[in-house]
Coordinates of C-alpha atoms in Angstrom, one line a residue:
M18 CA 25.7 -38.7 -23.4
V19 CA 23.3 -37.6 -20.7
S20 CA 20.9 -34.9 -21.8
I21 CA 18.7 -32.5 -19.8
L22 CA 15.9 -33.6 -22.1
L23 CA 15.9 -37.0 -20.3
L24 CA 14.8 -35.5 -17.0
P25 CA 11.1 -35.9 -16.0
P26 CA 9.1 -32.7 -16.7
D27 CA 8.5 -32.0 -13.0
V28 CA 12.2 -32.4 -12.2
L29 CA 13.2 -30.1 -15.1
L30 CA 10.8 -27.4 -13.9
S31 CA 12.2 -27.6 -10.4
V32 CA 15.7 -27.2 -11.8
T33 CA 14.7 -24.2 -14.0
D34 CA 13.2 -22.5 -10.9
F35 CA 16.7 -21.7 -9.8
L36 CA 17.3 -19.6 -12.9
P37 CA 17.5 -16.0 -11.7
A38 CA 15.2 -14.3 -14.2
A39 CA 12.2 -15.2 -16.4
R40 CA 14.2 -14.2 -19.5
D41 CA 16.6 -17.0 -18.7
R42 CA 13.8 -19.6 -18.8
T43 CA 12.6 -18.0 -22.0
A44 CA 16.1 -18.4 -23.5
L45 CA 16.3 -22.0 -22.4
G46 CA 12.8 -22.7 -23.8
S47 CA 13.9 -21.3 -27.2
A48 CA 16.6 -24.1 -27.5
C49 CA 14.2 -26.7 -28.9
A50 CA 10.5 -27.5 -29.2
S51 CA 10.7 -30.1 -26.4
L52 CA 12.0 -27.7 -23.9
R53 CA 9.5 -25.1 -25.0
R54 CA 6.6 -27.4 -24.4
T55 CA 7.9 -28.4 -21.0
L56 CA 8.7 -24.8 -19.9
E57 CA 5.3 -23.4 -21.0
V58 CA 3.9 -24.1 -17.6
S59 CA 6.6 -22.0 -15.9
L60 CA 6.9 -19.3 -18.6
F61 CA 3.2 -18.5 -18.8
S62 CA 2.3 -19.0 -15.1
R63 CA 2.7 -15.2 -14.7
V64 CA 1.4 -12.8 -17.4
R65 CA 1.6 -9.0 -17.5
C66 CA -0.7 -6.7 -19.5
S67 CA -1.8 -3.1 -19.4
S68 CA -4.5 -0.7 -20.5
G69 CA -2.2 -0.1 -23.5
T70 CA -1.7 -3.8 -24.5
A71 CA -2.5 -4.4 -28.2
E72 CA -5.6 -6.5 -28.9
L73 CA -3.8 -9.0 -31.2
G74 CA -0.9 -9.7 -28.8
A75 CA -3.2 -10.3 -25.9
S76 CA -5.5 -12.6 -27.9
L77 CA -2.6 -14.8 -29.1
V78 CA -1.3 -15.3 -25.5
V79 CA -4.5 -16.1 -23.8
V80 CA -6.0 -18.4 -26.5
R81 CA -2.9 -20.6 -26.6
Y82 CA -1.4 -20.3 -23.1
G83 CA -4.2 -19.0 -20.9
H84 CA -4.7 -22.3 -19.1
H85 CA -1.2 -21.9 -17.6
V86 CA -1.8 -18.5 -16.1
R87 CA -2.1 -18.4 -12.3
R88 CA -1.0 -14.8 -11.7
L89 CA -2.0 -11.8 -13.8
R90 CA -0.3 -8.4 -13.4
F91 CA -2.4 -5.5 -14.8
E92 CA -0.7 -2.1 -15.3
C93 CA -3.4 0.7 -15.3
L94 CA -1.9 3.6 -17.2
M95 CA -3.7 6.9 -16.4
F96 CA -3.4 10.3 -18.0
E97 CA -5.0 13.7 -17.5
N98 CA -7.6 15.0 -19.9
P99 CA -6.1 16.5 -23.1
P100 CA -6.0 20.3 -23.6
E101 CA -9.1 21.8 -25.2
D102 CA -7.4 22.2 -28.5
E103 CA -6.4 18.5 -28.7
R104 CA -9.9 17.1 -28.0
D105 CA -11.0 16.9 -31.6
G106 CA -11.7 13.3 -32.4
Y107 CA -11.8 12.2 -28.8
G108 CA -14.9 10.0 -29.2
D109 CA -15.3 6.4 -28.2
G110 CA -13.1 3.7 -29.4
E111 CA -9.6 3.7 -30.9
G112 CA -8.2 7.3 -31.0
G113 CA -11.4 8.4 -29.2
R114 CA -11.8 10.1 -25.8
D115 CA -10.1 7.2 -24.1
G116 CA -7.6 6.5 -26.9
P117 CA -4.0 7.6 -27.3
L118 CA -2.9 11.2 -27.3
K119 CA -2.0 12.9 -30.6
Q120 CA 1.4 14.0 -29.5
P121 CA 2.4 12.4 -26.3
P122 CA 4.8 14.3 -24.0
D123 CA 7.4 12.6 -21.9
A124 CA 5.9 9.3 -20.6
G125 CA 6.7 9.7 -16.9
G126 CA 5.2 7.1 -14.7
I127 CA 4.7 4.6 -17.5
P128 CA 6.3 1.1 -17.0
P129 CA 9.0 0.0 -19.5
G130 CA 7.4 -1.0 -22.7
G131 CA 4.1 0.7 -21.8
V132 CA 2.0 2.4 -24.4
R133 CA 0.5 5.8 -23.9
S134 CA -3.1 4.7 -24.2
M135 CA -6.1 4.4 -21.8
E136 CA -7.9 2.1 -24.1
L137 CA -8.9 -1.2 -22.4
S138 CA -8.8 -3.8 -25.2
T139 CA -11.6 -6.4 -25.4
T140 CA -9.2 -9.2 -24.6
V141 CA -7.6 -7.5 -21.6
A142 CA -11.0 -6.7 -20.2
A143 CA -11.9 -10.4 -20.6
M144 CA -8.7 -11.4 -18.8
L145 CA -9.6 -9.1 -15.9
R146 CA -12.9 -10.9 -15.7
G147 CA -11.1 -14.2 -15.6
E148 CA -12.1 -15.4 -19.1
F149 CA -9.5 -17.5 -21.0
L150 CA -7.7 -18.0 -17.6
P151 CA -9.4 -21.0 -15.9
N152 CA -6.6 -21.4 -13.3
L153 CA -6.1 -17.7 -12.4
D154 CA -5.7 -17.3 -8.7
T155 CA -3.8 -14.0 -8.1
L156 CA -4.5 -10.6 -9.6
V157 CA -2.0 -7.7 -9.2
V158 CA -3.3 -4.2 -10.1
V159 CA -0.7 -1.5 -10.5
F160 CA -1.7 2.1 -11.0
H161 CA 0.6 4.3 -13.1
P162 CA -0.5 8.0 -13.0
H163 CA 1.4 9.9 -15.6
D164 CA 4.0 12.1 -13.9
E165 CA 2.5 11.2 -10.5
F166 CA -0.7 13.2 -11.2
R167 CA 1.2 16.4 -12.0
G168 CA -0.7 18.7 -14.3
N169 CA -3.8 20.8 -14.2
R170 CA -6.4 18.6 -16.0
W171 CA -6.8 15.8 -13.5
V172 CA -9.6 17.3 -11.5
D173 CA -12.1 20.2 -11.4
D174 CA -11.6 22.7 -8.6
E175 CA -12.3 26.4 -8.2
Y176 CA -8.7 27.2 -7.5
N177 CA -7.4 25.5 -10.6
S178 CA -4.7 23.8 -8.5
G179 CA -4.4 20.9 -10.8
G180 CA -3.5 17.3 -9.8
T181 CA -0.9 15.9 -7.3
I182 CA -2.5 15.9 -3.8
Y183 CA -5.5 17.8 -5.1
I184 CA -7.0 14.6 -6.7
S185 CA -8.4 14.1 -3.2
L186 CA -8.7 17.7 -2.1
A187 CA -12.4 17.5 -0.9
R188 CA -14.5 14.8 0.7
E189 CA -16.2 12.6 -1.9
D190 CA -19.4 10.6 -2.1
L191 CA -20.7 8.3 -4.8
R192 CA -22.6 11.1 -6.5
A193 CA -19.4 13.2 -6.7
A194 CA -17.5 10.1 -8.0
A195 CA -20.1 9.6 -10.7
K196 CA -19.7 13.2 -11.8
A197 CA -15.9 12.9 -11.9
E198 CA -16.1 9.7 -13.9
G199 CA -18.3 11.4 -16.5
K200 CA -15.7 14.2 -17.0
F201 CA -12.2 12.7 -16.4
R202 CA -11.0 9.8 -18.4
W203 CA -8.7 8.4 -15.7
R204 CA -11.6 8.2 -13.3
R205 CA -13.7 6.6 -16.0
L206 CA -11.0 4.0 -16.6
M207 CA -10.7 3.2 -12.9
A208 CA -14.4 2.5 -12.7
R209 CA -14.3 0.2 -15.7
V210 CA -11.3 -1.7 -14.5
W211 CA -12.8 -2.4 -11.1
R212 CA -16.1 -3.4 -12.7
E213 CA -14.3 -6.0 -14.9
I214 CA -12.4 -7.3 -11.9
A215 CA -15.6 -7.6 -9.8
A216 CA -17.0 -10.0 -12.4
N217 CA -14.0 -12.4 -11.8
T218 CA -15.1 -15.4 -9.7
K219 CA -11.7 -17.1 -9.7
V220 CA -9.4 -14.7 -8.0
R221 CA -8.7 -15.3 -4.3
S222 CA -5.7 -13.1 -3.9
L223 CA -5.7 -9.4 -4.8
E224 CA -2.6 -7.1 -4.7
I225 CA -3.1 -3.4 -5.3
V226 CA -0.1 -1.1 -5.9
K227 CA -0.3 2.7 -5.6
L228 CA -4.1 2.8 -5.1
P229 CA -5.3 6.4 -5.7
P230 CA -7.3 7.8 -2.8
N231 CA -10.5 8.1 -4.8
I232 CA -13.6 6.0 -4.7
T233 CA -15.3 4.6 -7.8
T234 CA -19.0 3.9 -8.5
A235 CA -18.0 0.3 -9.3
W236 CA -17.4 -0.3 -5.6
A237 CA -21.1 0.4 -4.8
D238 CA -22.2 -2.5 -7.1
A239 CA -23.3 -5.8 -5.5
A240 CA -20.7 -7.6 -7.6
W241 CA -17.9 -5.8 -5.9
S242 CA -19.1 -6.8 -2.4
T243 CA -19.3 -10.4 -3.6
F244 CA -15.8 -10.2 -5.1
V245 CA -14.2 -8.8 -2.0
G246 CA -16.1 -11.3 0.1
N247 CA -14.5 -14.2 -1.8
L248 CA -10.9 -12.9 -1.3
E249 CA -8.6 -14.9 1.0
R250 CA -5.6 -12.5 0.6
L251 CA -5.5 -8.8 0.1
T252 CA -2.6 -6.3 -0.2
I253 CA -3.3 -2.6 -0.4
G254 CA -0.5 -0.2 -1.3
L255 CA -1.6 3.4 -1.0
W256 CA -0.6 6.3 -3.3
A257 CA 0.4 9.6 -1.7
G258 CA 2.4 12.6 -2.8
D259 CA 3.1 16.3 -2.4
N260 CA 2.1 19.3 -4.4
G261 CA 5.6 20.4 -5.2
A262 CA 5.6 23.1 -2.5
G263 CA 5.8 20.9 0.6
W264 CA 2.1 20.1 1.3
R265 CA 1.5 16.3 1.7
S266 CA -1.6 14.3 0.8
N267 CA -2.5 13.9 4.5
T268 CA -3.4 17.6 4.6
T269 CA -6.4 17.1 2.3
E270 CA -9.8 16.1 3.6
G271 CA -10.5 13.6 0.8
Y272 CA -7.3 11.6 1.5
L273 CA -8.1 11.3 5.2
Q274 CA -11.7 10.3 4.4
F275 CA -10.4 7.6 2.0
L276 CA -8.2 6.1 4.7
D277 CA -10.7 6.5 7.6
E278 CA -14.0 5.7 5.9
H279 CA -13.8 4.4 2.3
L280 CA -11.3 1.6 2.9
A281 CA -13.6 0.2 5.6
T282 CA -16.8 0.7 3.6
F283 CA -15.6 -0.8 0.3
F284 CA -13.0 -3.3 1.4
F285 CA -12.8 -4.3 5.1
D286 CA -16.5 -4.4 5.7
N287 CA -17.0 -6.8 2.8
A288 CA -13.9 -9.0 3.5
R289 CA -15.8 -11.8 5.1
G290 CA -13.4 -14.6 4.0
L291 CA -10.1 -12.7 4.2
Q292 CA -7.3 -14.6 5.9
Y293 CA -4.3 -12.4 5.0
L294 CA -4.2 -8.6 4.9
E295 CA -1.3 -6.3 4.2
I296 CA -1.4 -2.5 4.3
I297 CA 1.5 -0.6 2.7
A298 CA 1.1 3.1 3.4
H299 CA 3.3 5.8 2.1
Q300 CA 6.5 6.6 4.1
Y301 CA 5.5 10.2 4.5
D302 CA 1.7 9.7 4.8
P303 CA 1.2 6.9 7.3
F304 CA -2.0 5.0 7.8
G305 CA -4.0 5.8 10.9
G306 CA -2.9 7.8 13.9
L307 CA -3.6 10.9 16.0
F308 CA -2.2 14.0 14.4
F309 CA -3.3 17.6 15.2
W310 CA -6.7 18.5 13.9
N311 CA -6.3 16.1 10.9
A312 CA -7.1 13.3 13.2
T313 CA -7.4 9.8 11.8
Q314 CA -8.1 6.5 13.5
S315 CA -7.7 3.0 12.3
A316 CA -10.3 2.0 9.7
F317 CA -10.5 -1.5 11.2
G318 CA -13.8 -2.4 12.9
N319 CA -14.0 -5.1 15.5
S320 CA -16.5 -7.1 13.3
N321 CA -14.4 -6.7 10.1
M322 CA -12.6 -9.7 8.6
P323 CA -13.7 -12.3 11.1
Q324 CA -11.4 -15.0 9.6
L325 CA -8.2 -12.9 9.5
K326 CA -5.2 -15.0 10.4
E327 CA -2.3 -12.7 9.4
L328 CA -2.0 -8.9 9.4
R329 CA 1.0 -7.0 8.0
M330 CA 1.3 -3.3 8.3
H331 CA 3.9 -1.0 6.8
D332 CA 4.3 2.7 7.7
C333 CA 1.2 2.7 10.0
V334 CA 0.6 4.3 13.3
I335 CA -0.2 2.3 16.4
V336 CA -3.6 3.5 17.8
A337 CA -6.1 2.3 20.4
A338 CA -8.5 1.2 17.7
L339 CA -5.9 -1.3 16.4
L340 CA -5.6 -2.7 19.9
D341 CA -9.3 -3.2 20.0
F342 CA -9.2 -4.9 16.6
L343 CA -6.4 -7.3 17.8
S344 CA -8.4 -8.1 20.9
S345 CA -11.6 -8.9 19.0
H346 CA -9.6 -11.2 16.7
A347 CA -7.5 -12.9 19.4
K348 CA -8.9 -16.3 18.7
V349 CA -8.1 -16.3 15.0
L350 CA -5.1 -13.9 14.4
K351 CA -1.9 -15.9 14.4
K352 CA 0.6 -13.5 12.7
L353 CA 1.2 -9.8 13.2
H354 CA 4.0 -8.0 11.4
L355 CA 4.6 -4.3 12.0
V356 CA 7.3 -2.9 9.6
D357 CA 8.4 0.7 9.9
C358 CA 5.4 1.6 12.0
M359 CA 5.4 4.4 14.6
A360 CA 3.9 5.9 17.7
T361 CA 3.0 9.6 17.6
T362 CA 3.6 12.5 19.9
F363 CA 2.0 15.9 20.4
R364 CA 4.2 18.7 19.2
G365 CA 3.6 22.3 17.9
S366 CA 0.2 23.9 18.4
L367 CA -1.5 21.1 20.3
R368 CA 1.4 20.8 22.8
V369 CA 0.9 24.4 23.9
N370 CA -2.9 24.4 23.5
P371 CA -4.3 21.6 25.8
L372 CA -7.9 22.8 25.5
T373 CA -7.8 22.3 21.7
R374 CA -6.2 18.9 22.2
A375 CA -8.8 17.8 24.7
A376 CA -11.6 18.9 22.5
L377 CA -10.2 17.0 19.5
F378 CA -9.2 13.8 21.2
K379 CA -11.5 13.7 24.2
G380 CA -8.6 13.6 26.6
R381 CA -7.0 10.6 25.0
N382 CA -3.2 10.8 24.4
P383 CA -1.5 8.9 21.7
L384 CA -0.3 5.4 22.7
T385 CA 3.3 4.9 23.5
W386 CA 4.9 1.7 22.3
A387 CA 4.8 0.4 25.9
D388 CA 1.1 1.1 26.0
F389 CA 0.6 -0.9 22.8
F390 CA 2.7 -3.9 23.9
K391 CA 1.1 -3.9 27.4
G392 CA -2.3 -3.8 25.8
M393 CA -1.5 -6.7 23.6
Y394 CA -0.2 -8.7 26.6
K395 CA -3.5 -8.2 28.4
I396 CA -5.4 -9.8 25.5
R397 CA -6.8 -13.1 26.7
N398 CA -7.1 -16.4 24.7
S399 CA -4.7 -15.0 22.0
V400 CA -3.4 -17.5 19.5
L401 CA -0.8 -15.1 18.2
S402 CA 2.4 -17.1 17.6
D403 CA 4.3 -14.9 15.2
L404 CA 5.1 -11.3 16.1
V405 CA 7.5 -9.2 14.1
V406 CA 8.3 -5.5 14.9
D407 CA 10.9 -4.4 12.5
F408 CA 12.3 -1.1 11.4
K409 CA 14.0 -1.5 8.0
R410 CA 14.9 2.2 7.6
D411 CA 17.4 3.9 9.9
P412 CA 15.1 5.1 12.7
T413 CA 16.7 8.5 12.7
Y414 CA 18.3 10.8 10.2
D415 CA 20.3 13.0 12.6
D416 CA 21.0 12.2 16.2
F417 CA 21.0 8.4 16.2
G418 CA 23.0 7.8 13.1
P419 CA 25.9 9.5 11.2
M420 CA 25.4 10.7 7.7
S421 CA 27.8 8.0 6.6
D422 CA 29.8 5.2 8.0
Y423 CA 32.9 7.4 8.5
D424 CA 31.1 10.6 9.5
T425 CA 30.7 10.7 13.3
P426 CA 30.1 14.2 14.9
V427 CA 32.9 15.3 17.1
D428 CA 30.6 17.2 19.4
E429 CA 27.9 14.5 19.6
D430 CA 25.7 14.7 22.7
P431 CA 27.0 12.2 25.3
R432 CA 23.5 10.8 25.8
V433 CA 23.1 10.2 22.1
L434 CA 26.6 8.6 21.8
Q435 CA 25.8 6.3 24.6
A436 CA 22.5 5.3 23.0
R437 CA 24.2 4.6 19.7
Q438 CA 26.8 2.5 21.4
K439 CA 24.2 0.4 23.2
L440 CA 22.3 -0.2 20.0
S441 CA 25.3 -1.3 18.0
G442 CA 26.5 -3.5 20.9
D443 CA 23.2 -5.3 21.6
K444 CA 21.2 -6.3 18.5
T445 CA 18.2 -7.3 20.7
L446 CA 17.7 -3.6 21.6
K447 CA 15.3 -1.6 19.5
L448 CA 15.0 2.2 19.1
F449 CA 11.2 2.5 18.8
P450 CA 10.2 5.5 16.5
Y451 CA 8.0 8.4 17.6
Y452 CA 6.9 10.9 15.1
Y453 CA 4.9 14.1 15.0
R454 CA 3.3 15.8 12.0
D455 CA 3.8 19.4 11.0
D456 CA 0.3 21.0 11.3
K457 CA 0.7 23.1 8.1
Y458 CA 2.5 20.9 5.5
G459 CA 1.7 17.5 7.0
T460 CA 5.4 16.6 7.0
M461 CA 6.4 13.8 9.3
Y462 CA 9.3 14.5 11.7
E463 CA 11.0 12.2 14.2
D464 CA 10.6 13.3 17.8
T465 CA 14.2 12.4 18.6
I466 CA 14.0 13.9 22.1
R467 CA 11.1 11.6 22.9
M468 CA 12.8 8.6 21.3
L469 CA 15.9 9.2 23.4
Q470 CA 13.8 9.5 26.6
R471 CA 11.9 6.3 25.9
F472 CA 15.1 4.4 25.0
E473 CA 16.8 5.5 28.2
S474 CA 13.8 4.6 30.4
R475 CA 13.7 1.1 28.7
E476 CA 9.9 1.1 29.3
D477 CA 9.1 0.3 25.6
Q478 CA 11.9 -2.4 25.5
I479 CA 10.8 -4.1 28.6
A480 CA 7.1 -4.2 27.5
Y481 CA 8.2 -5.6 24.1
D482 CA 10.5 -8.3 25.5
R483 CA 7.7 -9.4 27.9
L484 CA 5.2 -9.7 25.0
V485 CA 7.7 -11.5 22.8
S486 CA 8.4 -14.1 25.5
R487 CA 4.7 -14.8 25.8
V488 CA 4.2 -15.1 22.1
K489 CA 7.0 -17.7 21.9
R490 CA 5.2 -19.8 24.4
V491 CA 2.0 -20.0 22.3

């Protein structure tokens, strides 16, 4: 009788790659010792740990199977400071100031199986440094703030406003960061985690999920600059939120400073060997753009990332600085993917106050999509051969799409109806999104009037089609 055990190990591994989940490979490996040994390479190529991982469990895994690990996922569990009456015994070490809470409340924001602890075990810290993992290549760091920073013991501020968007209320320098790390345990944990990671000489790919908009003193160390300089792939997913009453992160000075200045200073300026960059902004707090008096521009500098070959941006705003960056990298950048990105428009106070607008933006209006595509078309000696402009979300919530498949407004505007019919009948057409931001709450709104005008004029579509035809010829 033919047995699966007779297959060569490399063939068996290729077959098991078709299993839909890791638990299926684990189940197969438990059938016998022979399968277990063969599947070890696959089972332990990806390992997950957290700031709450027990010391003994982590030690057993890395000592025996560490040489198989190529991808490490670290879950950073963060909690606010305990109340004053619960701080007894919060010294260093187990049960100390960075240890577990006495009576943990609901563990919102903690991954399944996570432990309510901010203790970084000795073995987990060594894993972040790359010890015991000689073949580690990719590091994924996921931040899990308890209850999305809700609570009043995350930060110090005179208004006692608590956490949420107020973790980045004010502008921050390294001196302020050091002070915060001395007082708040979640800031202290972030600094330690990044210092351990900076000591890793093996990692070439770093993926960050829900990065809090706060700098750390670890980023000022020479080791951090060296670490970022050695990276070939970098993905940054940004955390953002609201305060429960409607105000968004983009209304705080610290958040805008983080996007405008700190990402450039501590990441992009040091990324000398980077070939792949992906920016994943929050859907309601986009990266870059021209918005009222909270004006932000792209954090990319023309001399940043000189070897960059692929750029992917999610929920970002097209701005002139991005065009400048693409022009300066024309001879190296081969792939550009823009997913759910947007152009911006002037609405509200700046539309009726041109003097204020001129003073803030020096007479420069936001780019239209046609401006952006035409600017890209003019770039000389470009090696760009892969351009994707995709909108995965329904571009509109009201005028350009019914609430459901069967709910079509009876009194729909004829212009809107015609636009919807054209979009459904011709899949090559795109409805390019234009947004404006409420100048009080920072809420993003679609400028559906502008979108309809631009769609009817076809100016954006024509510029896009012309650029795509050129890219295909490269």
